[in-house]
Coordinates of C-alpha atoms in Angstrom, one line a residue:
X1 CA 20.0 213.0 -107.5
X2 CA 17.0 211.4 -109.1
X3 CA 14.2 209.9 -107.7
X4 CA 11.3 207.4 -108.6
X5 CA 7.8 209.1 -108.3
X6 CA 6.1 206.5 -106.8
X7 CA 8.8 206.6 -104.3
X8 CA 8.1 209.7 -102.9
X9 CA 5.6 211.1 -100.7
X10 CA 3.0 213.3 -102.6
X11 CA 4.0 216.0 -100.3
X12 CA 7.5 215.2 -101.5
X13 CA 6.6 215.9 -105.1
X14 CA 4.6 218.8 -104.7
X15 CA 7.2 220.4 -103.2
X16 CA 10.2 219.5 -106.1
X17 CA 6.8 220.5 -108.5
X18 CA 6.3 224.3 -107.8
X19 CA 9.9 224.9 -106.5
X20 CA 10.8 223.9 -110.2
X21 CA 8.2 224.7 -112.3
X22 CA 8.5 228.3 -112.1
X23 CA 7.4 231.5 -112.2
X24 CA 3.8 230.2 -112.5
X25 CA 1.3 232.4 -113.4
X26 CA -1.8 233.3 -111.1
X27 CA -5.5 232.7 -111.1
X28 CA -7.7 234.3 -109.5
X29 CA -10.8 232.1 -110.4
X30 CA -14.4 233.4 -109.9
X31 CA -17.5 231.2 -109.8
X32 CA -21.0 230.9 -108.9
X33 CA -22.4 228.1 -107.1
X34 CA -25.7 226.7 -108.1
X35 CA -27.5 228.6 -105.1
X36 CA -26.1 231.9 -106.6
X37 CA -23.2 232.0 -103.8
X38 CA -20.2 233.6 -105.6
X39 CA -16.1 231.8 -104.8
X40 CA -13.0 233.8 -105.3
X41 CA -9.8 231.8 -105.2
X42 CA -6.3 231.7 -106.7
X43 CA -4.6 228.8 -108.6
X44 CA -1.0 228.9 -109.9
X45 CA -1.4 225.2 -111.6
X46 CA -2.6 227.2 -114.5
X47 CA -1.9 228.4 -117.7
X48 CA -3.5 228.8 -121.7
X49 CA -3.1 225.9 -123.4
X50 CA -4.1 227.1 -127.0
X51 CA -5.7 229.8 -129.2
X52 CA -8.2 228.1 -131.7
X53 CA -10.4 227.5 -129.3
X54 CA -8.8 229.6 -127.2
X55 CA -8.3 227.4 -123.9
X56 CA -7.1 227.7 -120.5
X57 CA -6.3 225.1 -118.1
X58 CA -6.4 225.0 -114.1
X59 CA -5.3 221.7 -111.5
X60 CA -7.4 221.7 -109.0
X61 CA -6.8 220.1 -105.4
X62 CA -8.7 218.4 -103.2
X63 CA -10.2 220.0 -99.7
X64 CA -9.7 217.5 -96.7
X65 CA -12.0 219.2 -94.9
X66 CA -15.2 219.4 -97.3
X67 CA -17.7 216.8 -96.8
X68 CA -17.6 215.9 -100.7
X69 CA -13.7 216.1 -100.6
X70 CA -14.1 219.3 -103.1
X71 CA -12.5 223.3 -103.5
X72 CA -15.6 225.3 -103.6
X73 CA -14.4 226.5 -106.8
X74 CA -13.9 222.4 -108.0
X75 CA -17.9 222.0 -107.1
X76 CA -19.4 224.9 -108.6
X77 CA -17.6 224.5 -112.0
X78 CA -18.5 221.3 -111.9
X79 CA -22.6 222.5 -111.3
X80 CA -22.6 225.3 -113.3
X81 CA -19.5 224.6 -115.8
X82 CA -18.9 228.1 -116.2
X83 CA -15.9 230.2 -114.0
X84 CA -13.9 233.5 -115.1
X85 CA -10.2 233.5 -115.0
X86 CA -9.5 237.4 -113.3
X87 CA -5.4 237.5 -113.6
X88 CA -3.3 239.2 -110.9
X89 CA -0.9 242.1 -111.5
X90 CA 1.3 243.3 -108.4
X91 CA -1.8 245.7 -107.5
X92 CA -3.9 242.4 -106.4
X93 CA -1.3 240.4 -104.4
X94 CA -2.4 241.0 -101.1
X95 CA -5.8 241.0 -101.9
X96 CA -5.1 237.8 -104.0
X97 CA -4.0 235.7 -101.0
X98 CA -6.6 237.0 -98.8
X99 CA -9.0 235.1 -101.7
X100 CA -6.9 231.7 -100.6
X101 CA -7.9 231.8 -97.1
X102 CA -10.1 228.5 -96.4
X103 CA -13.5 230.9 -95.4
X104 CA -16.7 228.9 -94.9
X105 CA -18.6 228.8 -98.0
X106 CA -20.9 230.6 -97.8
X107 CA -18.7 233.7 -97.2
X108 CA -17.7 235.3 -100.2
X109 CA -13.8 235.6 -100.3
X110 CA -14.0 238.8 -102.4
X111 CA -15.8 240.5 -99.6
X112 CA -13.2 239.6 -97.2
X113 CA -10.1 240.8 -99.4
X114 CA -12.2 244.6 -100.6
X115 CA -12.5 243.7 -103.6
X116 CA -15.8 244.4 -106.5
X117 CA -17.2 242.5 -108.7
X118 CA -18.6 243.3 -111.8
X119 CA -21.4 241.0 -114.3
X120 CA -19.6 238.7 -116.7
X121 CA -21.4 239.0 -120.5
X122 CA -21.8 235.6 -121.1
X123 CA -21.5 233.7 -117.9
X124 CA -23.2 233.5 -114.6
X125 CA -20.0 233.6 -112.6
X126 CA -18.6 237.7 -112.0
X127 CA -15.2 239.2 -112.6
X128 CA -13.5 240.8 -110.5
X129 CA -13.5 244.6 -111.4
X130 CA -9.5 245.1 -110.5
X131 CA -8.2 242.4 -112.7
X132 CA -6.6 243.7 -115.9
X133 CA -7.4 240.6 -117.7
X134 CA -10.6 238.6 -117.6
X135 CA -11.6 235.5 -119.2
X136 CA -15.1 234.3 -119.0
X137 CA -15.2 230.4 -119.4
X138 CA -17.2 227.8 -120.0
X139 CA -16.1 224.0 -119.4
X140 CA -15.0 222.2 -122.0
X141 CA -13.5 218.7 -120.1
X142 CA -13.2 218.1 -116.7
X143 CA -10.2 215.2 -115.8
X144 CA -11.0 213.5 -113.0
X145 CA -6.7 212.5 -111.5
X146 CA -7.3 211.0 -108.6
X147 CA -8.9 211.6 -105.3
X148 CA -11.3 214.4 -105.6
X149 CA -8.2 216.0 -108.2
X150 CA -9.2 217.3 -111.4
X151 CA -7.9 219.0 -114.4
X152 CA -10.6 221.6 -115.9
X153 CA -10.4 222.6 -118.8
X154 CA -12.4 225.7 -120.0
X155 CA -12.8 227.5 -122.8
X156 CA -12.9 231.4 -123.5
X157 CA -15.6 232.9 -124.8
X158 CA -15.2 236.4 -123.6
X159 CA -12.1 238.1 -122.8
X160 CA -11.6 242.2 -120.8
X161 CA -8.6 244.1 -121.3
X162 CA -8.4 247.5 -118.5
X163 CA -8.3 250.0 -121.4
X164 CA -4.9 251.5 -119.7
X165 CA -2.7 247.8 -120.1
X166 CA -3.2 248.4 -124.0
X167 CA -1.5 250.5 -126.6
X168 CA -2.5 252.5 -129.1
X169 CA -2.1 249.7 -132.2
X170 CA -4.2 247.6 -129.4
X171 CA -1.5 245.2 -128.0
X172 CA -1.0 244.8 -124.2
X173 CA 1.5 247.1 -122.5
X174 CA 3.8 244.1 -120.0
X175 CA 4.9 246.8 -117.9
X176 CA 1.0 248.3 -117.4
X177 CA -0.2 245.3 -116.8
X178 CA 2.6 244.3 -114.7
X179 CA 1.4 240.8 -113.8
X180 CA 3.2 239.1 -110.8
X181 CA 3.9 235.2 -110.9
X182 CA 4.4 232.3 -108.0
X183 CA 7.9 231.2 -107.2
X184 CA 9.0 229.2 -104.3
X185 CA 7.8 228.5 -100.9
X186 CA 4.1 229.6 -99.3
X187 CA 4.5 233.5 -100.1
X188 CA 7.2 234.2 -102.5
X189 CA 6.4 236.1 -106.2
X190 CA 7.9 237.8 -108.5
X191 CA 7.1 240.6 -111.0
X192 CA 8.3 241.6 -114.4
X193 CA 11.0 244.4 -113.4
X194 CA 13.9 241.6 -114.8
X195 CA 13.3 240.3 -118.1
X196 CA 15.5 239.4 -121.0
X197 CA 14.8 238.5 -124.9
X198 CA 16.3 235.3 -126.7
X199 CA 16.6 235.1 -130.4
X200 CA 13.7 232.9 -131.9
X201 CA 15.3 231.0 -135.0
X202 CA 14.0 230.0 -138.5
X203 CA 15.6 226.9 -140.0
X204 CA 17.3 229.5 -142.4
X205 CA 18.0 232.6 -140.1
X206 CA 19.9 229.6 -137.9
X207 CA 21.2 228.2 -140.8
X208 CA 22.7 232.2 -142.1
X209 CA 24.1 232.9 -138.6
X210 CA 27.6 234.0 -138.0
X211 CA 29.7 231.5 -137.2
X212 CA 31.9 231.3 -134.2
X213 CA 36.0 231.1 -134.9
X214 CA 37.3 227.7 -133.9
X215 CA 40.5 228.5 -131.5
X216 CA 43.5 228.1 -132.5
X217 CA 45.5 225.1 -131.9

């Protein structure tokens, strides 16, 4: 079955998108608007997209319902052109999609889901104090793809490790940080309890590897 794009509904193709295109990892943005109001919400059209700078990038929707056709989160990056990436580990799933509710906005969501926030060091916009992993941001291009859409693309200049996700040579423990991913469907996720390794090649290592026998005729 194949389909032309521009033959499909974009409800068609959001749904082949993120029931493909998966496990996607998980958001949980934090900004400030420019009247100080802080926005908690999570995006799985995410991911880093490089580490010199050291960049991350986020799809942002549109919001039917807001006057200027904007996510909260959309507006106030665009204001202030800072945000903090928080990630989410299993701990923070409920909490998480209590963040995605559509609250008025001037009602914190972090309030609504229990959750603390702590200062950033070099942006306006707080972290959230239960993430294991925070990135403080600052905009670095904003893509404007089609009605009140954008692409933002930030980049880090501050990251927070929990001091209990790293070991002791200082790399980050999976299973303590035990991050959780979007799947399929509204609700579903998944964590990091199955995992497997593939071999990564050189040209040479491929090159030196034991051949298989051909059968016998």
């Amino acid at each position: 079955m194949d389909w032309r794009a521009d033959a499909l509904t974009e409800r068609q193709i959001y749904r082949l998108l993120v029931n493909t295109v998966l496990p996607r990892p998980i958001a949980l943005v934090s900004t400030r608007s420019a009247e100080g109001v802080v926005n908690t919400a999570p995006f799985s059209f995410f991911n880093v997209m490089g580490s010199e700078p050291p960049i991350v990038a986020l799809g942002l929707e549109g919001d039917a319902n807001a006057a200027d056709g904007l996510k909260d989160t959309t507006r106030n990056i665009l204001a202030t052109r800072e945000f903090v990436v928080n990630l989410v580990d299993k701990a923070l799933a409920e909490a998480m999609s209590v963040c995605g509710v559509s609250f008025p906005s001037d009602q914190p969501e972090h309030v609504h889901a229990g959750l603390d926030t702590v200062p950033s060091l070099q942006v306006a916009a707080p972290r959230i104090a239960r993430s294991p992993v925070q990135f403080e941001c600052r905009l670095h291009t904003t893509l404007a793809i089609g009605p009140q859409r954008h692409v933002v693309i930030g980049e880090i200049v501050h990251l927070h490790c929990r001091d209990d996700i790293l070991t002791d040579r200082g790399h980050i423990d999976i299973d303590a940080l035990d991050p959780i991913g979007r799947i399929h469907g509204t609700d579903w996720y998944l964590d990091m309890k199955s995992r497997f390794q593939s071999t990564k090649y050189t040209l040479d290592a491929w090159t030196a590897r034991p051949k298989e026998k051909e059968p016998l005729p």
